[in-house]
Structure formats: structure tokens, C-alpha cells
mmCIF file of C-alpha atoms and ligand atoms in Angstrom:
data_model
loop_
_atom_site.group_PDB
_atom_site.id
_atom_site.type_symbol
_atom_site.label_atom_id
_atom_site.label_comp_id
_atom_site.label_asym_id
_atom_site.label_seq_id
_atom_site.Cartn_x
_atom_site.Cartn_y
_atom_site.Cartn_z
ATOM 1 C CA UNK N 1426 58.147 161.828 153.902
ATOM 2 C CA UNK N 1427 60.607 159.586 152.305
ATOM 3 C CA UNK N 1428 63.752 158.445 153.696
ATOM 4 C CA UNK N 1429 66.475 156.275 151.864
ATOM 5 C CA UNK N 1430 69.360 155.087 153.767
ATOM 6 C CA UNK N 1431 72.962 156.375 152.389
ATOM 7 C CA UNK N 1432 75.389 154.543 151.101
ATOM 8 C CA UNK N 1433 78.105 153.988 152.873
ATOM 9 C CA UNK N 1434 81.355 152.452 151.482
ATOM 10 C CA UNK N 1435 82.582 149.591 154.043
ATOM 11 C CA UNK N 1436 79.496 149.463 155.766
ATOM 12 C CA UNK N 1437 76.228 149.397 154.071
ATOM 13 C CA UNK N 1438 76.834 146.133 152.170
ATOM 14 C CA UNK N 1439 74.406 143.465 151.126
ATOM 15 C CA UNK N 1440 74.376 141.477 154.511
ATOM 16 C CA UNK N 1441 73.637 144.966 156.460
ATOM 17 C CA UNK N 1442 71.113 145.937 154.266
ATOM 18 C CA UNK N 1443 69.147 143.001 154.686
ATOM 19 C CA UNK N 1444 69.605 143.088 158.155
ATOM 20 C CA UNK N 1445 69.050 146.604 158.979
ATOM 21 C CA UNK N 1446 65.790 146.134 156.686
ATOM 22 C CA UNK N 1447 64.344 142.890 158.203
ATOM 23 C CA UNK N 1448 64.766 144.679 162.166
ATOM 24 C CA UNK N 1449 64.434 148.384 161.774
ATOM 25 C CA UNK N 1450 62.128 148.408 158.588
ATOM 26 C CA UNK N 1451 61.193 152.012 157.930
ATOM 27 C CA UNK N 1452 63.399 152.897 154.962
ATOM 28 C CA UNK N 1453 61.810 153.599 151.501
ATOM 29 C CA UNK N 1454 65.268 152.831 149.460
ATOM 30 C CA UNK N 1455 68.668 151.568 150.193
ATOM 31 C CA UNK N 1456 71.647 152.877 147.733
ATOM 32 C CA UNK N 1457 74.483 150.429 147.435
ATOM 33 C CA UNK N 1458 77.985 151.815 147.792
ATOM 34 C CA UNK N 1459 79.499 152.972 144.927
ATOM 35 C CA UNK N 1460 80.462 150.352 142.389
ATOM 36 C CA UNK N 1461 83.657 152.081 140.393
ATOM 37 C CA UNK N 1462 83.982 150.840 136.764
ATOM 38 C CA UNK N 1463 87.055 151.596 135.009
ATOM 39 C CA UNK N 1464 87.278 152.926 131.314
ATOM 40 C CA UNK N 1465 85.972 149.149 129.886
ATOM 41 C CA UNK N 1466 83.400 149.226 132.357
ATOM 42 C CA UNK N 1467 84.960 146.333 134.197
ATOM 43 C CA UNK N 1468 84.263 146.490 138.212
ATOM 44 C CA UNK N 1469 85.190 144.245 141.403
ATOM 45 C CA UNK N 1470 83.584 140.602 141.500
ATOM 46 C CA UNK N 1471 82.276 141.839 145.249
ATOM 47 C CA UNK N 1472 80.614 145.052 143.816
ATOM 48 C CA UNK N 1473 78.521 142.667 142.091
ATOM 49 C CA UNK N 1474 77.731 140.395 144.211
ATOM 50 C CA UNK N 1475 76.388 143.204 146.622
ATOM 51 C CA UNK N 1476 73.961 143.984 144.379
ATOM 52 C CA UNK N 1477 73.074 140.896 143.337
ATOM 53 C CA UNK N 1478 69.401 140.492 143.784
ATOM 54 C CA UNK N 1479 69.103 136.953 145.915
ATOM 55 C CA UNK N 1480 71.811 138.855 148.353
ATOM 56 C CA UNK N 1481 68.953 141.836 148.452
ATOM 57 C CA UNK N 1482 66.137 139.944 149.598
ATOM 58 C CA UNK N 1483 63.865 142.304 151.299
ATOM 59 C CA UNK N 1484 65.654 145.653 150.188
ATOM 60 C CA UNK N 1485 64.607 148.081 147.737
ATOM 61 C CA UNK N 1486 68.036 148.632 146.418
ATOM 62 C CA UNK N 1487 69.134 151.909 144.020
ATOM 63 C CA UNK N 1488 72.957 150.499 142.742
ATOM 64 C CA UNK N 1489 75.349 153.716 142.370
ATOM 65 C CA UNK N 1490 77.951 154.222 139.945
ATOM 66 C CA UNK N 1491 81.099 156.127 140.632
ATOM 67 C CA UNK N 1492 82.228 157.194 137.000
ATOM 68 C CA UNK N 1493 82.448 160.261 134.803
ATOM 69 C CA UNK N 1494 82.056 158.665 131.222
ATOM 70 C CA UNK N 1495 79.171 157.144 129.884
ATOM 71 C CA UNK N 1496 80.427 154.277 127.525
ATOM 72 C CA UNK N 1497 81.555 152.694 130.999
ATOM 73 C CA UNK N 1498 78.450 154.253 133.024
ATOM 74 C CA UNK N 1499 75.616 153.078 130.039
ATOM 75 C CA UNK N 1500 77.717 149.447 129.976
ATOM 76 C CA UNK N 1501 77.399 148.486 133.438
ATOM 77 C CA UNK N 1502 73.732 150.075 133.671
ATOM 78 C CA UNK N 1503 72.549 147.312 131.325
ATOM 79 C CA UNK N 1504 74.007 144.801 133.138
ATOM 80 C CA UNK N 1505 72.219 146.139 136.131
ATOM 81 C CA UNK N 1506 69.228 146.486 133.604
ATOM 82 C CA UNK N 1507 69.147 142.697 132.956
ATOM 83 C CA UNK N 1508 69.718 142.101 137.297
ATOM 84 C CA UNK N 1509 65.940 143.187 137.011
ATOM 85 C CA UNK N 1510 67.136 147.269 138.548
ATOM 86 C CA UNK N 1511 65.080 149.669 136.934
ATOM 87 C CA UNK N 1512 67.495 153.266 138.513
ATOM 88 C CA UNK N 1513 70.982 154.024 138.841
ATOM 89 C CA UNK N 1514 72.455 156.274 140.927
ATOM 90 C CA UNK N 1515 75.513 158.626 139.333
ATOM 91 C CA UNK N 1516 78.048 159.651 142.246
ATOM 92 C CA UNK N 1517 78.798 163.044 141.639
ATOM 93 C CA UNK N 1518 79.617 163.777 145.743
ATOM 94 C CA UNK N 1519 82.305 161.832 146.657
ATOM 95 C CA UNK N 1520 85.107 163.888 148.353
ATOM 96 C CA UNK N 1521 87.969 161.643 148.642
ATOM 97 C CA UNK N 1522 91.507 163.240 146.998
ATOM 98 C CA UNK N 1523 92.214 160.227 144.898
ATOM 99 C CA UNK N 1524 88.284 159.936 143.414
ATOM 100 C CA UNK N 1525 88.471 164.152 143.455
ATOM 101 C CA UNK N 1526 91.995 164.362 141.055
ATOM 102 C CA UNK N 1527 90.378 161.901 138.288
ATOM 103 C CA UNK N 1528 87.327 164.250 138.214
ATOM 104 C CA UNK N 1529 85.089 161.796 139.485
ATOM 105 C CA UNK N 1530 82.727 161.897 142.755
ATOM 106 C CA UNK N 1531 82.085 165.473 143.066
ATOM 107 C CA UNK N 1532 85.230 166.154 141.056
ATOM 108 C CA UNK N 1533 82.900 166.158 138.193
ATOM 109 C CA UNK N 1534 81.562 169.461 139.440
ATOM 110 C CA UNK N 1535 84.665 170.867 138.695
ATOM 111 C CA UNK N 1536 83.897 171.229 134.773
ATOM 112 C CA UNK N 1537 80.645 171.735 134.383
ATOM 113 C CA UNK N 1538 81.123 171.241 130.558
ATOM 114 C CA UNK N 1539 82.322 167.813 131.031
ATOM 115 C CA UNK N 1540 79.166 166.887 133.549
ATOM 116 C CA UNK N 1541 76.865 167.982 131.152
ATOM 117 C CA UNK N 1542 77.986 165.915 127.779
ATOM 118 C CA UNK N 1543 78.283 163.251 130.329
ATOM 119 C CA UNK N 1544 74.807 163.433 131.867
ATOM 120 C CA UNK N 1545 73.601 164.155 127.622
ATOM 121 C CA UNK N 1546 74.918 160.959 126.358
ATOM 122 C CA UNK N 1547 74.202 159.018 129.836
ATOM 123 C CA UNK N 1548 70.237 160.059 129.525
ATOM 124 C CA UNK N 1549 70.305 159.689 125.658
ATOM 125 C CA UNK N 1550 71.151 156.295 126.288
ATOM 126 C CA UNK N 1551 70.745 154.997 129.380
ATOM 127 C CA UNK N 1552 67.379 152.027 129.414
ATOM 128 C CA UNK N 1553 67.358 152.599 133.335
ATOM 129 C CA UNK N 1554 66.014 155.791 135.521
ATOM 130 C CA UNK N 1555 69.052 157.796 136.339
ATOM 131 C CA UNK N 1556 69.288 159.648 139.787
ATOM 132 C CA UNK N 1557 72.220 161.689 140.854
ATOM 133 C CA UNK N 1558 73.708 162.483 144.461
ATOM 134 C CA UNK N 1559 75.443 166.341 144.173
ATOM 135 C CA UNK N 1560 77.218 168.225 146.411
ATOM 136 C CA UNK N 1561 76.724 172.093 146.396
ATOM 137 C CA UNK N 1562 79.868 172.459 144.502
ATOM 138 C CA UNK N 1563 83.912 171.853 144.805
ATOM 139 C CA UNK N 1564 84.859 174.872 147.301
ATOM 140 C CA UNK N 1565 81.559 177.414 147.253
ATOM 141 C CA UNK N 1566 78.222 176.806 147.535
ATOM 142 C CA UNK N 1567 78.000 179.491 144.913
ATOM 143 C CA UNK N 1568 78.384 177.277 142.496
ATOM 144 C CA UNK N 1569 75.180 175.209 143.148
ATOM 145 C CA UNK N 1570 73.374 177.191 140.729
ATOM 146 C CA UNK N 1571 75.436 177.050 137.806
ATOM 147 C CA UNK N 1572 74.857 173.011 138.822
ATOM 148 C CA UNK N 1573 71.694 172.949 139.180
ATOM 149 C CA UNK N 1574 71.416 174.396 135.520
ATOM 150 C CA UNK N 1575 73.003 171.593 134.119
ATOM 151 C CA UNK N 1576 70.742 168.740 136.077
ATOM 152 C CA UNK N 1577 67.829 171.040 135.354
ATOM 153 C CA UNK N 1578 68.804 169.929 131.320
ATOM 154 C CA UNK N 1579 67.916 166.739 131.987
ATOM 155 C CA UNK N 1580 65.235 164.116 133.353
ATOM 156 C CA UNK N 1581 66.769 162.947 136.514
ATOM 157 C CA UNK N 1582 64.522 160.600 138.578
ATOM 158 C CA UNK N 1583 66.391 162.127 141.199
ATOM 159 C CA UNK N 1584 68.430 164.458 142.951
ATOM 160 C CA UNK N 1585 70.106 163.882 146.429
ATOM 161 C CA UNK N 1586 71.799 166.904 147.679
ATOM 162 C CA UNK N 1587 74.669 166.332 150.222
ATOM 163 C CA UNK N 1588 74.132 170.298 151.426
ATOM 164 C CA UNK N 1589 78.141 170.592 151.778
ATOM 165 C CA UNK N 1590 80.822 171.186 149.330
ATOM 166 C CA UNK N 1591 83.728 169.239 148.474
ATOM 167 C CA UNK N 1592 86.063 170.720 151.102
ATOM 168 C CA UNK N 1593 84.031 170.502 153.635
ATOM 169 C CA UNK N 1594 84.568 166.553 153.507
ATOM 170 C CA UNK N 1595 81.989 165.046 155.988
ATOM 171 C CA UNK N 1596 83.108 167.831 158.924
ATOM 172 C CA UNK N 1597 81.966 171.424 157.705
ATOM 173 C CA UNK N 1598 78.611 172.657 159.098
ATOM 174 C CA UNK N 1599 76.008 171.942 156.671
ATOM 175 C CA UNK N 1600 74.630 174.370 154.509
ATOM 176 C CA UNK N 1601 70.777 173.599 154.856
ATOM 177 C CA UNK N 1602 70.065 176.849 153.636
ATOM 178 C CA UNK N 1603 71.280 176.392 150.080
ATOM 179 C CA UNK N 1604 69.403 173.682 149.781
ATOM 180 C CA UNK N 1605 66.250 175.661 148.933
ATOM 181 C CA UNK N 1606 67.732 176.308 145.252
ATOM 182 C CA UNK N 1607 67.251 172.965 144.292
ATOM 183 C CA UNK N 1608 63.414 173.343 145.275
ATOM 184 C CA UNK N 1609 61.964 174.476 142.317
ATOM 185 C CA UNK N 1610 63.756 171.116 140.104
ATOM 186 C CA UNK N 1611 61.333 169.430 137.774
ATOM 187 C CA UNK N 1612 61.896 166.283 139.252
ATOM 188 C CA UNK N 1613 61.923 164.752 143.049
ATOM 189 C CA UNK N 1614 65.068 166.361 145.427
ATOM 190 C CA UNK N 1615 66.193 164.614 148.423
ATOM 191 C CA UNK N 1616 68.054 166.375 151.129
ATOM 192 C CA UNK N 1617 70.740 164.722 152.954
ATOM 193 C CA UNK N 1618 73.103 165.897 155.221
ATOM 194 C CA UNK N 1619 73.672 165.486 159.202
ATOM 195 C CA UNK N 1620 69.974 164.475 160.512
ATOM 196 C CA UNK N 1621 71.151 162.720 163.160
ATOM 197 C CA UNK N 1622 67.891 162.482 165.320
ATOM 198 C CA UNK N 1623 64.563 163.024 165.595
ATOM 199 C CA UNK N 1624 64.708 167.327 166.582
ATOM 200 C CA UNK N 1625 66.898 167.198 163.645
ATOM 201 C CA UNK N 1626 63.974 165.864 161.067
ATOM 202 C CA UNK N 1627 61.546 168.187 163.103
ATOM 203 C CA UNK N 1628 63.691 171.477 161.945
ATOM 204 C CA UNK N 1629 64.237 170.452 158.645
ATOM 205 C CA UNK N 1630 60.431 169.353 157.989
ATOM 206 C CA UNK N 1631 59.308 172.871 159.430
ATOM 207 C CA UNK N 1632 62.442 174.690 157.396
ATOM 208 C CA UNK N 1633 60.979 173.074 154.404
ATOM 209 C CA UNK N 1634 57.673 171.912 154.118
ATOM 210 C CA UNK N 1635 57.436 171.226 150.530
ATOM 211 C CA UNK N 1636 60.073 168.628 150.693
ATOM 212 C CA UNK N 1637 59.428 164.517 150.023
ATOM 213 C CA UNK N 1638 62.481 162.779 150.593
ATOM 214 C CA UNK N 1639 65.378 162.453 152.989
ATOM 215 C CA UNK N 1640 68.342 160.652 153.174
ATOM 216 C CA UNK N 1641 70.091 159.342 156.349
ATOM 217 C CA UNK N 1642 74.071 158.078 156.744
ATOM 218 C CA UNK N 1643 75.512 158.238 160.034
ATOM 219 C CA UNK N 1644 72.942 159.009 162.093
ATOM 220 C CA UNK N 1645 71.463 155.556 161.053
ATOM 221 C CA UNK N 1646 74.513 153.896 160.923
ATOM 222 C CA UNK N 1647 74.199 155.141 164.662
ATOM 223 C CA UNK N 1648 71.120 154.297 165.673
ATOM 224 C CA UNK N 1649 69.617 151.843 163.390
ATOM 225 C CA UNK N 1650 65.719 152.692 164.412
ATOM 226 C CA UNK N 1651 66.035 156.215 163.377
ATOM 227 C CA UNK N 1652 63.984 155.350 160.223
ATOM 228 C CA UNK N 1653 61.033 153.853 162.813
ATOM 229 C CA UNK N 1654 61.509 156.578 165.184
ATOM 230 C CA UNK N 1655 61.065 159.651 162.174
ATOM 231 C CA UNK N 1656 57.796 157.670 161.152
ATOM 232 C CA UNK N 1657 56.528 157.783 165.019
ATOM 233 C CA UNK N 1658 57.481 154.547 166.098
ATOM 234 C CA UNK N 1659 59.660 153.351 169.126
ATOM 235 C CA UNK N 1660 62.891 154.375 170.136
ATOM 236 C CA UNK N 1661 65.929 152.183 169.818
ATOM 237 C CA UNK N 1662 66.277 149.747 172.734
ATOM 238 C CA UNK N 1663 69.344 147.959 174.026
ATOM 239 C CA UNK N 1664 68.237 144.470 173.314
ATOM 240 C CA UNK N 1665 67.690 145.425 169.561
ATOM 241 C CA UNK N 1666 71.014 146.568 168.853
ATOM 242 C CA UNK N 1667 72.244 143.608 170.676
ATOM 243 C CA UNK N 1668 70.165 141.623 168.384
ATOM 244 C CA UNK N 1669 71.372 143.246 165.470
ATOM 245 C CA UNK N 1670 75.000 143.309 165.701
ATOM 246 C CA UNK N 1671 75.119 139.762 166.831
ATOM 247 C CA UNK N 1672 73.419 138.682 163.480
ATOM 248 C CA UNK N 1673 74.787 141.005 161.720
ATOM 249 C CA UNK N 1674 78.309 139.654 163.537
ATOM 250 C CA UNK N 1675 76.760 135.846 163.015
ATOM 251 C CA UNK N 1676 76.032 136.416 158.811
ATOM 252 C CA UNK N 1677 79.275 138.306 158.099
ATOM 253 C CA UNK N 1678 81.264 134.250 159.533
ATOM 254 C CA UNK N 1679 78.512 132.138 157.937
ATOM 255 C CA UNK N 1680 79.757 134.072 154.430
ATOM 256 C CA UNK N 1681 83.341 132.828 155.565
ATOM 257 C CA UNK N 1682 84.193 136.085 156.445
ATOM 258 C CA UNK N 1683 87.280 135.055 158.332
ATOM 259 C CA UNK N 1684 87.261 136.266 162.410
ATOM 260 C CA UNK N 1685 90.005 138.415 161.152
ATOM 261 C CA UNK N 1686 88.175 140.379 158.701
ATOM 262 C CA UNK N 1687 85.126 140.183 160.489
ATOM 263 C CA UNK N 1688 86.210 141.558 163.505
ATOM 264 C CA UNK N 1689 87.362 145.163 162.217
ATOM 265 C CA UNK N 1690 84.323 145.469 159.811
ATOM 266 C CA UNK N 1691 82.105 145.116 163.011
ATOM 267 C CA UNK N 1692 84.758 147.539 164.211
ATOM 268 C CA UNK N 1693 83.714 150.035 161.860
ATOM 269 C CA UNK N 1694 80.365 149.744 162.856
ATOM 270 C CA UNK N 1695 81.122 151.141 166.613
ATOM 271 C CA UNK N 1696 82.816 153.730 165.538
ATOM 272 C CA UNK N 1697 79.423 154.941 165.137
ATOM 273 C CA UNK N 1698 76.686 153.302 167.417
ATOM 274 C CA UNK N 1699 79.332 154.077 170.860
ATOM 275 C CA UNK N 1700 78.293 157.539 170.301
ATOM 276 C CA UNK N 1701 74.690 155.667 172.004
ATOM 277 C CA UNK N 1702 77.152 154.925 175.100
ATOM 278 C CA UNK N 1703 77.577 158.379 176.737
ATOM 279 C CA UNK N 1704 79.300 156.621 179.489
ATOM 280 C CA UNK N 1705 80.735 153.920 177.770
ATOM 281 C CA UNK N 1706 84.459 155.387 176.981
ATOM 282 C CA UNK N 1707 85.974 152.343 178.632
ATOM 283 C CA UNK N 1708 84.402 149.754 177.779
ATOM 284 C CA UNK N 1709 83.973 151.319 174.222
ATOM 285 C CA UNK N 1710 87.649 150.957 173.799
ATOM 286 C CA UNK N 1711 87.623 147.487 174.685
ATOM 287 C CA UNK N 1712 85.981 146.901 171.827
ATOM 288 C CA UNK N 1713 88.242 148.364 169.454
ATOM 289 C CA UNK N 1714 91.162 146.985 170.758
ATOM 290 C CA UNK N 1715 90.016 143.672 170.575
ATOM 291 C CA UNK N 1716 91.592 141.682 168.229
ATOM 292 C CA UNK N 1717 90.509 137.744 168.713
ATOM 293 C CA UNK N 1718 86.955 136.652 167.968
ATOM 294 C CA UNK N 1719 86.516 135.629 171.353
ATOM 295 C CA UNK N 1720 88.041 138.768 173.323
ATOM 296 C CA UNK N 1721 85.759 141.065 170.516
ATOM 297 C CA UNK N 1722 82.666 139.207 171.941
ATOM 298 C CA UNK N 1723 83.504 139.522 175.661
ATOM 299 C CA UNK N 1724 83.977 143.021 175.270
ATOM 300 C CA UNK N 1725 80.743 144.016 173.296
ATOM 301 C CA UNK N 1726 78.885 141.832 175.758
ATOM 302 C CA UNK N 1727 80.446 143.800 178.586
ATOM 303 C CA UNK N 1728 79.048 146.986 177.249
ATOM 304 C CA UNK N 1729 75.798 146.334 177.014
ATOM 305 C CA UNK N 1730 76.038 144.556 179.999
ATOM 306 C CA UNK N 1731 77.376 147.411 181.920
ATOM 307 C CA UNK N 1732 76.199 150.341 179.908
ATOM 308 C CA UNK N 1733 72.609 151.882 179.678
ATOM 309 C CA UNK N 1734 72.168 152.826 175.925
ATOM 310 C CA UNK N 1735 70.859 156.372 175.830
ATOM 311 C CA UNK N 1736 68.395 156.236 172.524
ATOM 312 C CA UNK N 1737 68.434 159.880 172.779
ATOM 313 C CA UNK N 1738 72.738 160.397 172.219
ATOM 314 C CA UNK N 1739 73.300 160.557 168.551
ATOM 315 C CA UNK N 1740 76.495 160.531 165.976
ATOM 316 C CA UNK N 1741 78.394 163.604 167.839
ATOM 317 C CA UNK N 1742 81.935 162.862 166.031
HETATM 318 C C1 FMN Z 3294 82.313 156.033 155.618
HETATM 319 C C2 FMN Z 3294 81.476 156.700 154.563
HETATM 320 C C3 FMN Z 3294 81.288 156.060 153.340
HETATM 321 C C4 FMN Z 3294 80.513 156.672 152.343
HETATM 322 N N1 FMN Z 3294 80.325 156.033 151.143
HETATM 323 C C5 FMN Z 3294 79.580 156.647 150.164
HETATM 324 C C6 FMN Z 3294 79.326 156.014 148.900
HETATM 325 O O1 FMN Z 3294 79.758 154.891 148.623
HETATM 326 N N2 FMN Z 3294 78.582 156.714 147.986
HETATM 327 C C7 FMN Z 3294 78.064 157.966 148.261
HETATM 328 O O2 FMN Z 3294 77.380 158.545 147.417
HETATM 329 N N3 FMN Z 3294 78.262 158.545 149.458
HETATM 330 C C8 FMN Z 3294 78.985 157.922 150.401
HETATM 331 N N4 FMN Z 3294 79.140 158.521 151.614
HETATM 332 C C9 FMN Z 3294 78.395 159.775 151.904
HETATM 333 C C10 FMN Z 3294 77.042 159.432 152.553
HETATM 334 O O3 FMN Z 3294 76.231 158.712 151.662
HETATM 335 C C11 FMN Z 3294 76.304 160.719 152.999
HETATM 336 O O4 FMN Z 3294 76.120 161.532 151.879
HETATM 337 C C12 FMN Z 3294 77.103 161.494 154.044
HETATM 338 O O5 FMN Z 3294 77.506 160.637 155.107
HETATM 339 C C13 FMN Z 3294 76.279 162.661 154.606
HETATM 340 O O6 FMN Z 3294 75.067 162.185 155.156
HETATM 341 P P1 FMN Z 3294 74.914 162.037 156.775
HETATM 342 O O7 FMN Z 3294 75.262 163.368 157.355
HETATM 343 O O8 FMN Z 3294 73.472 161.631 156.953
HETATM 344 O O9 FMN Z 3294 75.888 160.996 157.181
HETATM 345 C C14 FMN Z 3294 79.917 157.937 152.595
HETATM 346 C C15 FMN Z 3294 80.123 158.570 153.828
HETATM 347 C C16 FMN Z 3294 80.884 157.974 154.807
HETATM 348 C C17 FMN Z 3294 81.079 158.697 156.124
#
């Protein structure tokens, strides 16, 4: 099986990437956050250096593109043409209201007309392999099939499938059984959506058997060895994650992060992994309410000081 790590805006950046890749390798892709171009196909200075390839040492790296018109789309894919990337990835999931109300992110499934001159002059044009990461639809699943028509149109290197729609945000249970539609797709389909551990991969391996590819967010934003785990290897152990977030912590100041900024990005990140710390609710909120450099490290070296890391707990939030 396959497995491709999710992108995930404000956390899976270049520096965690390369990380996450050189300690827990195991993943067949990485996808880059979403870089949003606006109607000149002009993006952020930091989009770009994410994907720049010396920051991506190590990392097989899929750039996405968060857009719904392809003079933009087709202008930024060259430049990541000439950065040496042979795929992009078109955002067509992204639930946020904001990204939703300019038809964009799974907003595009709104009008299936639109998405499908988009996708015709994107793949007339477009010198790289495009891939695309759906939802099932904006408020039914019963609208996957009228989507998968229009992907079917085309050939996609890829299709991720986020098995929820766009109300259910990140929350609603997901739909694993619609996911079978997208089966019979002339091209590879990648299912993603809450495989948080190891019984999780089990079910969905035995649901489908057919299937190639899976993609992981949370749950390895969690617990970082997932990847090694699903291919029969070790569980997580304390002393790795230690490892990990202390270079992680350690790269993020050698860029000049300052201990400001750093601080609440590594924040971010334990919103996540204290879901390993089943017992850790005190010392777990030390750490967020830490707001010097030095008071952030006494805490996180409290907890796994003082708290057994259970490499069985997974994302629960
Ligand atoms: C904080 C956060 C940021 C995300 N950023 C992106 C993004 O930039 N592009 C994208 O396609 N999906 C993004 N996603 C969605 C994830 O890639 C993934 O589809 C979702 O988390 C469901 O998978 P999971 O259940 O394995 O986490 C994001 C999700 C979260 C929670």
C-alpha cells in the first residue's frame, strides 16, 4: 500500500517535512500545503520557498494549488515545472467559509460546470501530471457521482478522496462507504480520511482490498511513526518524539524563526501529539500556556519526564 502524508496548512512545512522524513521514513509522498495564487498567478514569497527543492531534501514532494482558474493554475505549474516537479495537486476539498464563498477548495464542487472547463483547459495545457484531492460533495454525498463524472473526463494522475463533505468540516463521521464509487476510476484513487492507527488501516485494507494508496493527516501529525508502524515496523517511542520535536523546535530558531513565533507553531503541533499523553492533562496545559522560550522548554521536558507516552492513544479530538 501507499501512503502520502496530508497537507496540512501551518504545520506540514518544509522544515517538518524533512524532519518527519529523515526520523519516521515510511511515507511514499508528501503534499505541500496549499499555495493560493491570485487571478495573475502571483503567490506568497514563503509558499515558494516551501517548495523550493534544496528546502525538500529527502522528500518526495507533490506542491498543491488552491485555485479555480487555469490561466493562474497553468502559470504557476510551469514555474513549478522549471523547480524540476513533475505533478500538481488541484485543491478541490478545502472547507474553510472564506476559500468555500470564492468557489474555491471544495467550493468548486458547487458548479460542476465551472470544475469541468476548469479541469478541460488545466489538462489541455498543463506540462505537469495533475492530481486532485475531492471531497464527496458540498452538503450530500449524493453528489459524488455527478463528480466523479466530471474527473472521470479527464486523465488525473490522481484522485485523493477526503470521504466527507463540505459541511462536515474535519468533525462529521466519515463516509468510508461512499468511497467505493470512486473504485472503478481509470486512474490511481487514494482514500483519506480519519485513519488514525493501526486497527484503523486494518478495517479499511479488509473493507477494500483493491485499494493502493492512503493518505494520513492527523493521525500522523499525532504520532509521527504511524507510516513505520502501517508497514510493520516499531511503534512510536518516547525518546523519538523527544528527538523530533526538539529538532524540529532547534531548525524552526536556526531559520530565525523568532522564540515568539516559534513557540506557538510548536504549539500547534501538541495540539495533536498530547492526545499520546492519556494522563498528561496537566502537564499538557503547561505547555500551551507557555509563552517564553525557556518556560515552553521546561514544560515539554516535564511531560515526557513525568508522562509515559501510550503509542497506542491516537488523535481522539
Ligand atoms: C489544520 C489543517 C490544515 C489542513 N491543510 C490542508 C491543505 O493545505 N490542503 C489540503 O488539501 N488539505 C488540508 N487539510 C486537510 C487534510 O489534508 C486531510 O484531508 C484531513 O485532515 C483529513 O485527513 P485525516 O483525517 O487523516 O486528518 C488540512 C487539515 C487540517 C486539520
Amino acid at each position: 500500500m501507499e501512503l502520502s502524508f496530508a497537507p496540512m496548512e501551518g504545520i506540514t512545512y518544509s522544515a517538518y517535512r524533512r524532519i518527519h522524513a529523515a526520523m519516521f521514513p515510511g511515507a511514499d509522498r508528501y503534499y505541500a500545503p496549499f499555495i493560493a495564487p491570485d487571478s495573475a498567478g502571483r503567490f506568497k514569497a514563503g509558499n515558494l520557498r516551501d517548495v523550493l527543492p534544496e528546502n525538500n531534501v529527502g522528500v518526495c514532494l507533490v506542491p498543491q494549488l488552491l485555485c479555480n482558474d487555469a490561466a493562474p493554475f497553468l502559470s504557476v505549474a510551469a514555474e513549478l515545472g522549471d523547480l524540476g516537479y513533475e505533478e500538481v495537486n488541484l485543491n478541490a476539498g478545502c472547507p474553510s467559509g472564506t476559500v468555500v464563498a470564492k468557489h474555491k477548495g471544495a467550493g468548486m464542487l458547487g458548479d460542476l460546470e465551472s470544475l469541468d472547463a476548469c479541469l478541460e483547459e488545466i489538462f489541455a495545457r498543463c506540462p505537469l501530471r495533475v492530481s486532485v484531492k475531492t471531497r464527496l460533495g458540498l452538503h450530500d454525498a449524493g453528489e459524488f457521482s455527478a463528480i466523479l463524472d466530471v474527473y472521470r473526463k479527464y486523465p488525473l494522475s490522481r484522485l485523493i478522496v477526503h470521504v466527507r463533505v463540505r459541511d462536515g468540516m474535519y468533525k462529521s463521521p466519515p463516509d468510508v462507504g461512499a468511497f467505493a464509487a470512486a473504485l472503478d476510476c481509470p486512474f490511481p484513487v487514494e482514500y483519506n480520511g480519519n485513519i488514525f492507527s493501526a486497527d484503523d488501516f486494518t478495517a479499511l485494507a479488509a473493507r477494500y482490498p483493491s485499494l493502493g494508496a492512503v493518505m494520513l493527516g492527523r493521525g500522523a501529525v499525532t504520532n509521527p511513526a504511524l507510516f513505520r508502524q502501517f508497514r510493520g515496523g516499531e511503534k512510536l517511542r518516547s525518546e523519538e518524539l523527544r528527538a523530533f520535536h526538539d529538532r524540529l523546535l532547534e531548525e524552526y530558531l536556526a531559520q530565525g524563526l523568532a522564540p515568539q513565533h516559534a513557540v506557538p507553531r510548536m504549539k500547534e503541533l501538541w495540539f495533536y501529539q498530547l492526545c499520546l499523553f492519556p494522563g498528561g492533562a496537566k502537564a499538557g496545559k503547561a505547555i500551551l500556556k507557555a509563552r517564553s522560550l525557556p518556560d515552553y522548554r521546561a514544560a515539554v521536558s516535564a511531560l515526557f519526564a513525568n508522562v509515559p507516552l501510550d503509542a497506542d492513544a491516537k488523535f481522539d479530538k
